[in-house]
Amino acid sequence: MAYFRLFHPVLLAREIIRTGTARLEGEEKKRVSIINTLSLASIALCLIFGSVIYYLTGNLEILVPAYTEAFLFVVVLSLNYFRWHNTAAILTALVHNISIVYFSALLGMVTEVYLLFFFLLGAALMIFHGKPLLIKASIAISVICLVLCELNYYYYFIQPLELSHNEQFLIRWVTIPAILVLDVLTFALYVRTLRRKNAQLQQKAAELELADKATRRQAMETSHEMRNPFNAVMGISQDLLMQVQQSDQYPAALKSSVEHLYSASQNVLQILNNNLEHLRQQEGVAPQLDKTVFNLREWADETTKIYQYIANVRDVQIALEVDPQMPGSLEGDKIKLTQVLNNLLFNAIKFTHAGSTVTVHISRNGPQWLLQVKDSGEGIPPERLSTIFSPYVSEQHAFGGTGLGLPIVQRFVELMNGRITVTSKAGEGSVFTVTLPLTAVEEVKEPATPVSRTIPLHTFPGVKALVVDDNQMSNMILVRFLERMECQVSAAFDGEEGVQKAVEVQPDIIFLDSHMPGMDGKATLAALQDNPATHDAIVVVVSGDTEEAAITEMLTAGADDFLAKPLDLKTLHELMIKYEFRLTNSPHNP
C-alpha cells in the first residue's frame, strides 16, 4: 500500500500534507498541515515556473533560484517531519519573502508583485496561528519586502534581465497565473480555517448553553431542596421567638440570641427567594401580577416589624412614616410589593451606620404613590450608580448579599408599571424611590392600637387540621404552629396515609405537601376530592416549589390555597383567619 501511494498523485499529496502531524492534535495539527500544503504548492509552482521560463528564455538565473526555492520547501517538509514545526514556519515565511524580492528585481515590471501581498498576509495569519508576535513580524517583513520591490521598479538598485517584448509577454502570462494560484490557495485555506473555527465556536456555544441550562437547573433544584431543611430552621426560630417574647423567665442573653437566630433566618430566606427569582428570570419565566386589596399601613408596619429584628443585629432602628394623605387601602400585588420593600430594607440595613436609622416613607404624589427607603451610610460612588441595578453587582460586606436584590426590585417595579430611582450623597447615605400607580379602594378602618412586635395569635379551638408531608421536620413545624392556634392536629407522612387519616379524622383543613414519593400531592388531592368524607375539607398546598405554573396546576386541580416553604407563622395565621368562617361553620366542627 505504501508503494502504491508513491505512484498515486492524490494519495501522495495527502501523505505529504500530513507530514509530521501524527502526534499532533487540534489547532497545531491544522497549522502544520497548512504549512505542508503551502510548501507542496510552492514546490510545484517553482518547478513549473522555473522550467517554463528556462524553456522560453534559456536563462539559468531564473531556473537555478526557482529549483533552489523548491529545494528549500522540501527542507520545510523535512523540518515538520522531525517536529521542528516553528522553525519550518519561520523558514516558509522567509523563503517566500526572499524569493519575491529576488524574482521581482530580476524580472522588473513584468511581474505584478503587489498581488502577492494577499498571499503573504493570509500565509502569516495561518502558519503563525496562536503566535501574535510572529504574525506581526512576518507581516512587517512582507510589507518591507514589497516596498523594496516597488522602489526597485523606479530606481533599479538591481538591474533586471534584458528581455525581448515576446519574452516579457510570455513571462508575464506565466507568473500571473502562478501568483493567482497562490492567492486562491491561501484564500481557500483561510476560508476553510474560518469555517472550522466558526463550527468549533458554534459547538462550544451550544455546549456552554447546555452547561448553563444544567447549572441553572441544578441551582434551582438545590435552592428548592434547601427549603425543606430551612423550613425547620425558620419555623423553630419563629417558635422560639414567640416563647421568649411571651415569657419573662428567659434571660436577656437568650432573648438576644433568639432574635439573632430569627434575623439570620430572614436573611437566608431573602437570599433564597432572590436566587430563585433570578433563576426563573434566566429561564425566561415571566412573573405574573396578582392584584389584591390590602391595608397599606398594616402591610408596611408588618414588613418593617419583621426587618426590625434584622436591624437589631446592627443596632439600627427602622422608622416608618406614612403620609396622612395616603388612602387606607390599595389594590396591587402585595406579594411583589413585599419583596420590593424587603430587598430595599435589607440593602439599607446592610449599608447604614450602626446606631443610625433607616427611614421608610410612603406618600402620595397625585395619581401615583411613592415608597422611599433612606439609609445613613457612606453613600454610593457616582461611577456605581449606573450599574447599581445590574445582577451580581454588590459591594463586599460582612452582612452578606448576592447582588440580586436590586435587579429583582427593578424588574418587579417595572412589571407594576412603576419606576425606581436612586440618589446618593457621600457621607449622607442613599435614597431609593419607588414610584407606582395609585389605585385606591374604599377605606378600611385602621386598627385602634399599633401592632406590637410580637405575633398575636387568633385561636381556633375545635378546628381539626391534618398535615400531610413526608419531610418530618416540615411536618413537625407546621403541627407545632397549628397547635399554638389550639387546633386539633393530626399528621401523616405520605399520600396514602394522608388519605386514610383524612377519612378517619374528617379534618376541616388539610395542609398537603405537593412533592412526596409514591402518591404525590396531585394524586392525593384527587383522592381526597373523590371521597365524600373529605370532599368538603379546605386543602392548602404547602411546597417549596414556588413556580407559578406549579402553583396554578395545584389550584386548578382543586386546592383552595397555597403556602410557600419555608413557612412563616404570620402568613399561616393570616390564612387561617381568611378561612375562619368556613372553619368555624364546618359540619365537623359543632
XYZ file of C-alpha atoms in Angstrom:
590
model
C 0.000 0.000 0.000
C 2.858 2.425 0.842
C 4.445 1.849 -2.610
C 1.098 2.316 -4.305
C 0.763 5.784 -2.748
C 4.076 6.840 -4.338
C 2.501 6.410 -7.778
C -0.914 7.856 -6.937
C -0.672 11.704 -7.037
C -3.700 12.380 -4.817
C -2.658 9.891 -2.128
C 0.939 11.078 -2.330
C -0.112 14.724 -1.902
C -2.270 13.749 1.053
C 0.643 11.954 2.716
C 2.919 14.962 2.168
C 0.335 17.330 3.679
C 0.126 15.062 6.760
C 3.910 15.057 7.243
C 4.809 15.482 10.930
C 1.182 15.651 12.155
C 0.843 12.113 13.529
C 1.410 13.150 17.159
C -0.339 16.491 16.948
C -3.909 17.422 17.772
C -6.276 20.309 17.323
C -5.086 23.679 16.025
C -1.411 22.734 15.971
C -2.155 19.812 13.644
C -4.112 22.117 11.329
C -1.317 24.691 11.354
C 1.342 22.158 10.342
C -0.949 20.783 7.623
C -1.320 24.303 6.186
C 2.475 24.799 6.167
C 2.851 21.498 4.323
C 0.107 22.447 1.850
C 1.748 25.798 1.043
C 5.135 24.126 0.761
C 3.828 21.466 -1.616
C 2.092 24.091 -3.769
C 5.249 26.238 -3.795
C 7.422 23.282 -4.852
C 5.096 22.522 -7.742
C 4.919 26.170 -8.873
C 8.693 26.687 -8.577
C 9.437 23.624 -10.699
C 6.816 24.523 -13.308
C 7.670 28.244 -13.315
C 11.450 27.687 -13.481
C 11.212 25.044 -16.189
C 8.810 27.022 -18.398
C 10.798 30.274 -18.095
C 14.053 28.420 -18.789
C 12.442 26.767 -21.819
C 11.316 30.166 -23.126
C 14.458 32.165 -22.369
C 17.236 29.643 -21.726
C 18.214 31.767 -18.713
C 19.748 29.896 -15.757
C 19.363 32.960 -13.469
C 15.718 32.029 -13.169
C 15.941 28.227 -13.331
C 18.527 27.771 -10.570
C 16.839 30.084 -7.985
C 13.467 28.507 -8.755
C 14.829 24.998 -8.185
C 16.666 26.230 -5.081
C 13.405 27.613 -3.702
C 11.729 24.272 -4.376
C 14.548 22.519 -2.510
C 14.127 24.861 0.495
C 10.451 23.938 0.713
C 11.492 20.288 0.727
C 13.610 21.268 3.739
C 10.472 22.796 5.324
C 8.676 19.451 4.894
C 11.642 17.683 6.443
C 11.635 20.042 9.436
C 7.965 19.263 10.021
C 8.714 15.560 9.686
C 11.266 15.867 12.504
C 8.755 18.002 14.504
C 10.633 21.300 14.187
C 7.340 22.994 13.430
C 8.153 26.558 14.449
C 11.430 26.513 12.504
C 9.533 25.204 9.475
C 7.008 28.058 9.743
C 9.732 30.705 10.015
C 11.650 29.237 7.065
C 8.445 29.198 4.992
C 7.851 32.917 5.579
C 11.498 33.829 4.907
C 11.755 31.834 1.666
C 8.524 33.379 0.321
C 9.665 36.923 1.082
C 13.225 36.467 -0.243
C 12.049 34.793 -3.448
C 9.544 37.599 -4.077
C 12.269 40.239 -3.733
C 14.688 38.288 -5.921
C 12.317 37.473 -8.794
C 10.755 40.943 -8.690
C 14.193 42.538 -9.043
C 15.205 40.082 -11.760
C 12.046 40.373 -13.869
C 11.246 44.046 -13.177
C 7.847 45.393 -14.220
C 6.914 42.101 -15.845
C 5.600 40.697 -12.529
C 2.589 42.081 -10.629
C 4.295 41.579 -7.266
C 1.674 43.503 -5.260
C -0.756 40.643 -5.945
C 1.374 38.517 -3.627
C 0.622 40.715 -0.612
C -2.710 38.931 -0.019
C -0.890 35.620 -0.198
C 1.750 36.748 2.312
C -0.855 38.217 4.669
C -3.016 35.085 4.681
C 0.022 32.808 4.997
C 1.305 34.760 8.024
C -2.057 34.505 9.793
C -2.264 30.762 9.231
C 1.267 29.449 9.676
C 1.847 31.526 12.840
C -1.640 30.944 14.274
C -1.647 31.491 18.024
C 1.675 33.361 17.930
C 0.777 37.077 17.612
C 4.381 38.331 17.829
C 5.488 36.172 14.893
C 2.393 37.182 12.903
C 3.211 40.867 13.360
C 6.897 40.301 12.494
C 6.015 38.303 9.363
C 3.528 40.917 8.109
C 6.045 43.713 8.797
C 8.775 41.883 6.822
C 6.346 41.284 3.946
C 5.452 44.986 3.791
C 9.139 45.953 3.804
C 9.885 43.465 1.012
C 7.025 44.762 -1.143
C 8.152 48.357 -0.588
C 11.704 47.395 -1.642
C 10.338 45.748 -4.792
C 8.336 48.863 -5.635
C 11.362 51.128 -5.070
C 13.488 48.920 -7.299
C 10.949 49.429 -10.136
C 11.764 53.146 -10.144
C 15.437 53.309 -9.166
C 16.821 49.951 -10.400
C 19.135 49.202 -7.487
C 19.329 45.762 -9.113
C 19.266 45.709 -12.898
C 16.537 43.420 -14.282
C 17.188 40.914 -17.074
C 17.167 42.225 -20.592
C 14.162 40.560 -22.163
C 12.596 40.946 -25.550
C 8.981 42.035 -25.890
C 7.849 38.462 -26.622
C 9.791 37.108 -23.640
C 8.244 39.718 -21.339
C 4.793 38.844 -22.647
C 5.311 35.105 -22.098
C 6.870 35.505 -18.655
C 4.070 37.833 -17.570
C 1.431 35.281 -18.506
C 3.321 32.536 -16.695
C 3.915 34.472 -13.460
C 0.444 35.972 -13.095
C -1.331 32.567 -13.068
C 1.289 31.302 -10.582
C 0.640 34.277 -8.281
C -3.128 33.842 -8.610
C -2.814 30.151 -7.757
C -1.021 31.064 -4.516
C -3.619 33.755 -3.711
C -6.562 31.446 -4.391
C -4.944 28.627 -2.413
C -4.318 30.906 0.557
C -7.843 32.288 0.356
C -9.308 28.761 0.220
C -7.222 27.594 3.178
C -8.122 30.702 5.179
C -11.838 30.337 4.443
C -11.690 26.681 5.450
C -9.918 27.678 8.660
C -12.576 30.293 9.397
C -15.366 27.795 8.735
C -13.724 25.283 11.031
C -13.318 27.961 13.694
C -16.921 29.023 13.260
C -18.109 25.414 13.572
C -15.996 24.977 16.708
C -17.379 28.195 18.184
C -20.938 27.141 17.412
C -20.340 23.756 19.008
C -18.713 25.418 22.017
C -21.584 27.881 22.284
C -24.093 25.020 22.191
C -22.128 23.138 24.855
C -21.921 26.261 27.024
C -25.634 26.882 26.621
C -26.406 23.311 27.678
C -23.985 23.620 30.596
C -25.536 26.950 31.574
C -29.038 25.456 31.492
C -27.867 22.457 33.515
C -26.184 24.754 36.042
C -29.287 26.932 36.360
C -31.496 23.884 36.731
C -29.178 22.402 39.361
C -29.051 25.724 41.213
C -32.840 25.958 41.139
C -33.299 22.389 42.315
C -30.696 22.903 45.041
C -32.479 26.043 46.214
C -35.764 24.137 46.290
C -34.151 21.290 48.214
C -32.720 23.766 50.716
C -36.221 24.983 51.516
C -37.197 21.770 53.329
C -34.428 21.783 55.969
C -34.543 25.566 56.098
C -38.272 25.357 56.742
C -37.386 23.710 60.074
C -34.776 26.372 60.919
C -37.211 29.167 60.074
C -40.061 27.542 61.964
C -38.045 26.779 65.076
C -36.639 30.316 65.153
C -40.170 31.776 64.964
C -41.389 29.356 67.620
C -38.513 30.246 69.950
C -39.053 33.947 69.306
C -42.703 33.654 70.374
C -41.745 31.758 73.507
C -39.149 34.255 74.692
C -41.431 37.191 73.838
C -44.377 35.826 75.789
C -42.486 34.975 78.969
C -40.205 36.854 81.332
C -38.484 33.734 82.635
C -35.844 33.715 79.909
C -32.584 35.673 80.424
C -31.872 38.705 78.254
C -28.860 36.994 76.653
C -31.059 34.134 75.430
C -33.665 36.524 74.065
C -30.941 38.354 72.164
C -29.602 35.081 70.736
C -33.077 34.020 69.611
C -33.616 37.389 67.907
C -30.260 36.959 66.149
C -31.304 33.464 65.034
C -34.584 34.807 63.663
C -32.696 37.646 61.931
C -30.263 35.213 60.299
C -33.181 33.039 59.167
C -34.843 36.014 57.497
C -31.518 36.898 55.880
C -31.100 33.419 54.373
C -34.746 33.361 53.283
C -34.270 36.641 51.408
C -31.179 35.273 49.639
C -33.020 32.065 48.701
C -36.000 33.981 47.331
C -33.799 36.345 45.316
C -31.773 33.470 43.920
C -34.879 31.543 42.839
C -36.436 34.630 41.257
C -33.219 35.378 39.363
C -33.014 31.795 38.105
C -36.633 31.975 36.960
C -35.825 35.156 35.055
C -32.863 33.463 33.365
C -35.148 30.582 32.368
C -37.427 33.118 30.683
C -40.297 32.614 33.136
C -42.260 35.864 33.101
C -43.654 36.860 36.515
C -47.407 37.476 36.719
C -49.210 40.146 38.701
C -51.694 39.006 41.330
C -53.652 42.084 42.377
C -55.426 42.099 45.733
C -56.783 44.747 48.073
C -54.639 45.282 51.167
C -54.388 47.686 54.069
C -51.389 49.875 53.293
C -50.437 50.814 56.853
C -50.786 47.287 58.202
C -48.685 45.956 55.304
C -45.911 48.495 55.823
C -45.975 48.061 59.610
C -45.784 44.254 59.442
C -42.905 44.281 56.946
C -40.836 46.823 58.851
C -41.579 44.993 62.106
C -40.047 41.768 60.731
C -36.964 43.599 59.464
C -36.502 45.354 62.780
C -35.139 42.044 64.107
C -32.534 42.047 61.316
C -31.781 45.715 62.039
C -31.262 44.943 65.730
C -28.182 42.893 64.811
C -26.525 46.116 63.609
C -28.079 48.370 66.285
C -30.184 50.106 63.628
C -33.719 51.412 64.025
C -36.385 51.437 61.314
C -38.696 54.460 61.239
C -41.953 54.155 59.294
C -43.595 57.358 58.064
C -46.914 57.173 56.200
C -48.333 60.421 54.844
C -51.865 61.070 56.227
C -52.962 61.815 52.642
C -52.393 58.177 51.681
C -55.585 56.100 51.398
C -56.083 53.284 53.879
C -56.277 50.508 51.279
C -54.696 49.968 47.868
C -55.092 47.475 45.075
C -51.855 45.847 43.942
C -49.633 42.793 44.052
C -48.986 42.609 47.782
C -46.501 39.726 47.473
C -44.276 41.525 44.963
C -44.558 44.791 46.863
C -43.390 42.920 49.960
C -40.398 41.538 48.055
C -39.589 45.042 46.825
C -39.690 46.518 50.333
C -37.847 43.517 51.804
C -34.940 43.943 49.388
C -34.770 47.709 49.846
C -34.824 47.347 53.637
C -32.218 44.623 53.631
C -29.990 46.723 51.374
C -30.428 49.801 53.572
C -29.764 47.932 56.837
C -26.665 46.372 55.325
C -25.009 49.661 54.389
C -26.239 52.091 57.045
C -24.121 53.104 60.041
C -24.559 51.260 63.332
C -26.659 53.259 65.766
C -28.437 55.138 62.954
C -31.944 54.985 61.480
C -33.365 53.608 58.238
C -36.438 55.577 57.203
C -39.342 54.161 55.207
C -41.512 56.996 53.888
C -44.769 56.460 51.993
C -46.510 59.425 50.417
C -48.928 60.425 47.687
C -47.884 62.232 44.528
C -51.015 62.960 42.530
C -52.116 59.812 40.673
C -49.045 57.949 41.971
C -47.637 56.917 45.316
C -44.033 56.906 46.463
C -42.210 54.325 48.548
C -38.874 55.716 49.759
C -36.203 53.912 51.769
C -33.391 56.090 53.123
C -30.260 54.879 54.880
C -27.500 56.745 56.699
C -24.494 55.006 55.153
C -21.457 56.185 53.238
C -23.425 56.656 50.030
C -22.922 55.162 46.573
C -19.981 56.382 44.450
C -21.184 58.215 41.292
C -19.469 55.718 38.982
C -21.512 52.889 40.518
C -24.937 54.496 40.187
C -25.167 53.433 36.527
C -24.632 49.747 37.394
C -26.422 49.547 40.736
C -29.330 47.586 39.218
C -27.131 45.092 37.335
C -27.112 41.455 38.576
C -24.264 40.405 40.886
C -23.060 43.992 41.325
C -22.644 44.217 45.081
C -20.181 45.759 47.473
C -18.374 43.284 49.702
C -19.943 43.478 53.127
C -19.791 41.361 56.250
C -23.594 41.383 56.403
C -23.772 39.335 53.202
C -25.604 39.777 49.904
C -25.619 38.350 46.400
C -26.175 41.464 44.306
C -29.547 40.125 43.084
C -31.917 42.122 45.274
C -31.903 45.461 43.428
C -32.234 43.957 39.902
C -35.261 41.985 41.129
C -36.706 45.147 42.704
C -36.318 46.985 39.401
C -37.977 44.178 37.429
C -40.950 43.915 39.800
C -41.411 47.702 39.885
C -41.394 47.914 36.084
C -43.819 44.959 35.939
C -46.193 47.033 38.113
C -45.848 49.967 35.630
C -43.654 51.916 38.017
C -40.070 53.086 38.145
C -37.262 53.161 40.682
C -34.602 55.839 41.108
C -31.702 56.307 43.500
C -29.998 59.419 44.795
C -26.912 59.413 46.964
C -24.520 61.812 48.653
C -21.126 60.855 50.011
C -21.271 60.519 53.774
C -25.039 61.152 53.935
C -26.470 57.881 52.622
C -28.771 56.882 49.788
C -32.463 57.179 48.995
C -34.247 54.612 46.821
C -37.564 55.917 45.495
C -40.199 53.624 44.000
C -42.968 55.372 42.074
C -46.114 53.320 41.412
C -49.618 53.955 40.038
C -52.044 54.720 42.866
C -55.167 52.550 42.834
C -57.076 53.444 45.973
C -60.090 51.463 47.155
C -62.687 52.031 49.823
C -61.143 52.890 53.146
C -60.511 50.076 55.573
C -60.793 51.013 59.234
C -57.399 51.444 60.813
C -56.544 49.417 63.923
C -57.135 51.336 67.131
C -53.766 50.371 68.565
C -50.397 49.947 66.852
C -49.307 46.426 66.032
C -46.803 45.138 68.561
C -43.557 43.445 67.643
C -44.894 40.138 68.956
C -47.099 37.919 66.809
C -50.611 37.963 68.336
C -52.332 34.679 67.513
C -56.020 34.218 66.956
C -57.050 30.768 68.227
C -59.219 28.163 66.505
C -60.300 25.739 69.230
C -62.075 22.677 67.929
C -60.856 23.077 64.351
C -59.484 19.795 63.033
C -56.310 20.067 60.942
C -54.353 17.396 59.090
C -50.728 17.850 57.972
C -49.557 15.572 55.121
C -45.818 15.981 54.478
C -43.108 13.340 54.018
C -40.454 15.668 55.471
C -40.502 15.082 59.224
C -39.055 18.493 60.129
C -41.531 20.405 57.957
C -44.340 18.234 59.298
C -43.329 18.874 62.899
C -43.044 22.666 62.464
C -46.467 23.003 60.846
C -48.061 20.784 63.504
C -46.499 22.923 66.241
C -47.733 26.153 64.665
C -51.287 24.804 64.368
C -51.212 23.545 67.957
C -50.271 27.070 69.080
C -53.533 28.195 67.486
C -55.309 25.482 69.545
C -56.222 23.323 66.551
C -56.716 19.563 66.905
C -53.874 18.384 64.686
C -53.145 15.010 63.080
C -50.086 14.184 60.964
C -49.386 11.854 58.034
C -46.088 11.280 56.235
C -47.179 10.164 52.747
C -50.144 10.459 50.438
C -51.737 7.094 51.173
C -51.526 7.605 54.939
C -52.870 11.127 54.443
C -55.996 9.919 52.635
C -56.527 7.190 55.244
C -56.236 9.625 58.180
C -58.403 12.191 56.412
C -61.207 9.611 56.127
C -60.800 8.668 59.802
C -60.466 12.174 61.266
C -62.551 14.135 58.678
C -60.494 17.332 59.157
C -61.764 20.838 58.461
C -58.486 21.846 56.814
C -55.690 19.778 55.225
C -52.149 21.018 54.623
C -50.769 18.962 51.741
C -47.161 18.780 50.509
C -47.078 18.760 46.689
C -43.885 16.681 46.309
C -43.991 13.294 48.028
C -42.650 9.880 46.966
C -45.213 7.399 45.732
C -48.585 9.131 45.870
C -47.697 12.772 45.206
C -49.681 15.849 46.159
C -51.778 15.997 42.996
C -52.801 12.326 43.266
C -53.561 12.734 46.979
C -55.669 15.817 46.221
C -57.655 13.873 43.625
C -58.270 11.038 46.104
C -59.459 13.496 48.762
C -61.878 15.120 46.345
C -63.288 11.777 45.185
C -64.076 10.673 48.751
C -67.374 12.057 50.155
C -65.909 12.088 53.682
C -63.124 14.514 52.700
C -64.605 16.296 49.694
C -65.566 19.472 51.588
C -62.294 19.898 53.510
C -60.205 23.009 52.825
C -56.989 21.875 51.125
C -53.919 24.114 51.313
C -50.909 23.055 49.257
C -47.580 23.553 51.084
C -44.475 23.411 48.914
C -41.027 24.840 48.323
C -41.790 24.847 44.585
C -42.995 28.420 44.073
C -43.070 28.278 40.272
C -46.263 29.984 39.154
C -47.000 27.101 36.776
C -46.731 24.560 39.626
C -48.958 26.647 41.903
C -51.553 27.133 39.150
C -51.545 23.409 38.405
C -52.426 22.515 42.014
C -55.039 25.266 42.343
C -56.634 24.183 39.061
C -56.663 20.604 40.324
C -58.888 21.703 43.240
C -56.666 23.060 46.025
C -58.089 26.063 47.881
C -54.843 27.884 48.597
C -51.045 27.718 48.592
C -48.356 28.268 51.230
C -44.676 28.520 50.328
C -41.922 26.859 52.280
C -40.214 27.869 54.451
C -43.400 28.548 56.361
C -43.979 31.851 58.084
C -46.198 31.778 61.165
C -47.686 35.172 60.357
C -48.650 34.037 56.840
C -50.160 30.812 58.200
C -52.070 32.825 60.778
C -53.453 35.130 58.077
C -54.509 32.129 56.012
C -56.370 30.602 58.956
C -58.191 33.911 59.512
C -59.026 34.018 55.790
C -60.876 30.700 56.098
C -62.193 31.307 59.638
C -65.835 31.399 58.574
C -65.619 28.075 56.738
C -63.609 26.508 59.554
C -65.935 27.557 62.356
C -69.048 26.657 60.359
C -67.789 23.273 59.220
C -70.248 20.379 59.733
C -67.393 18.592 61.539
C -66.947 21.456 63.977
C -70.013 21.788 66.207
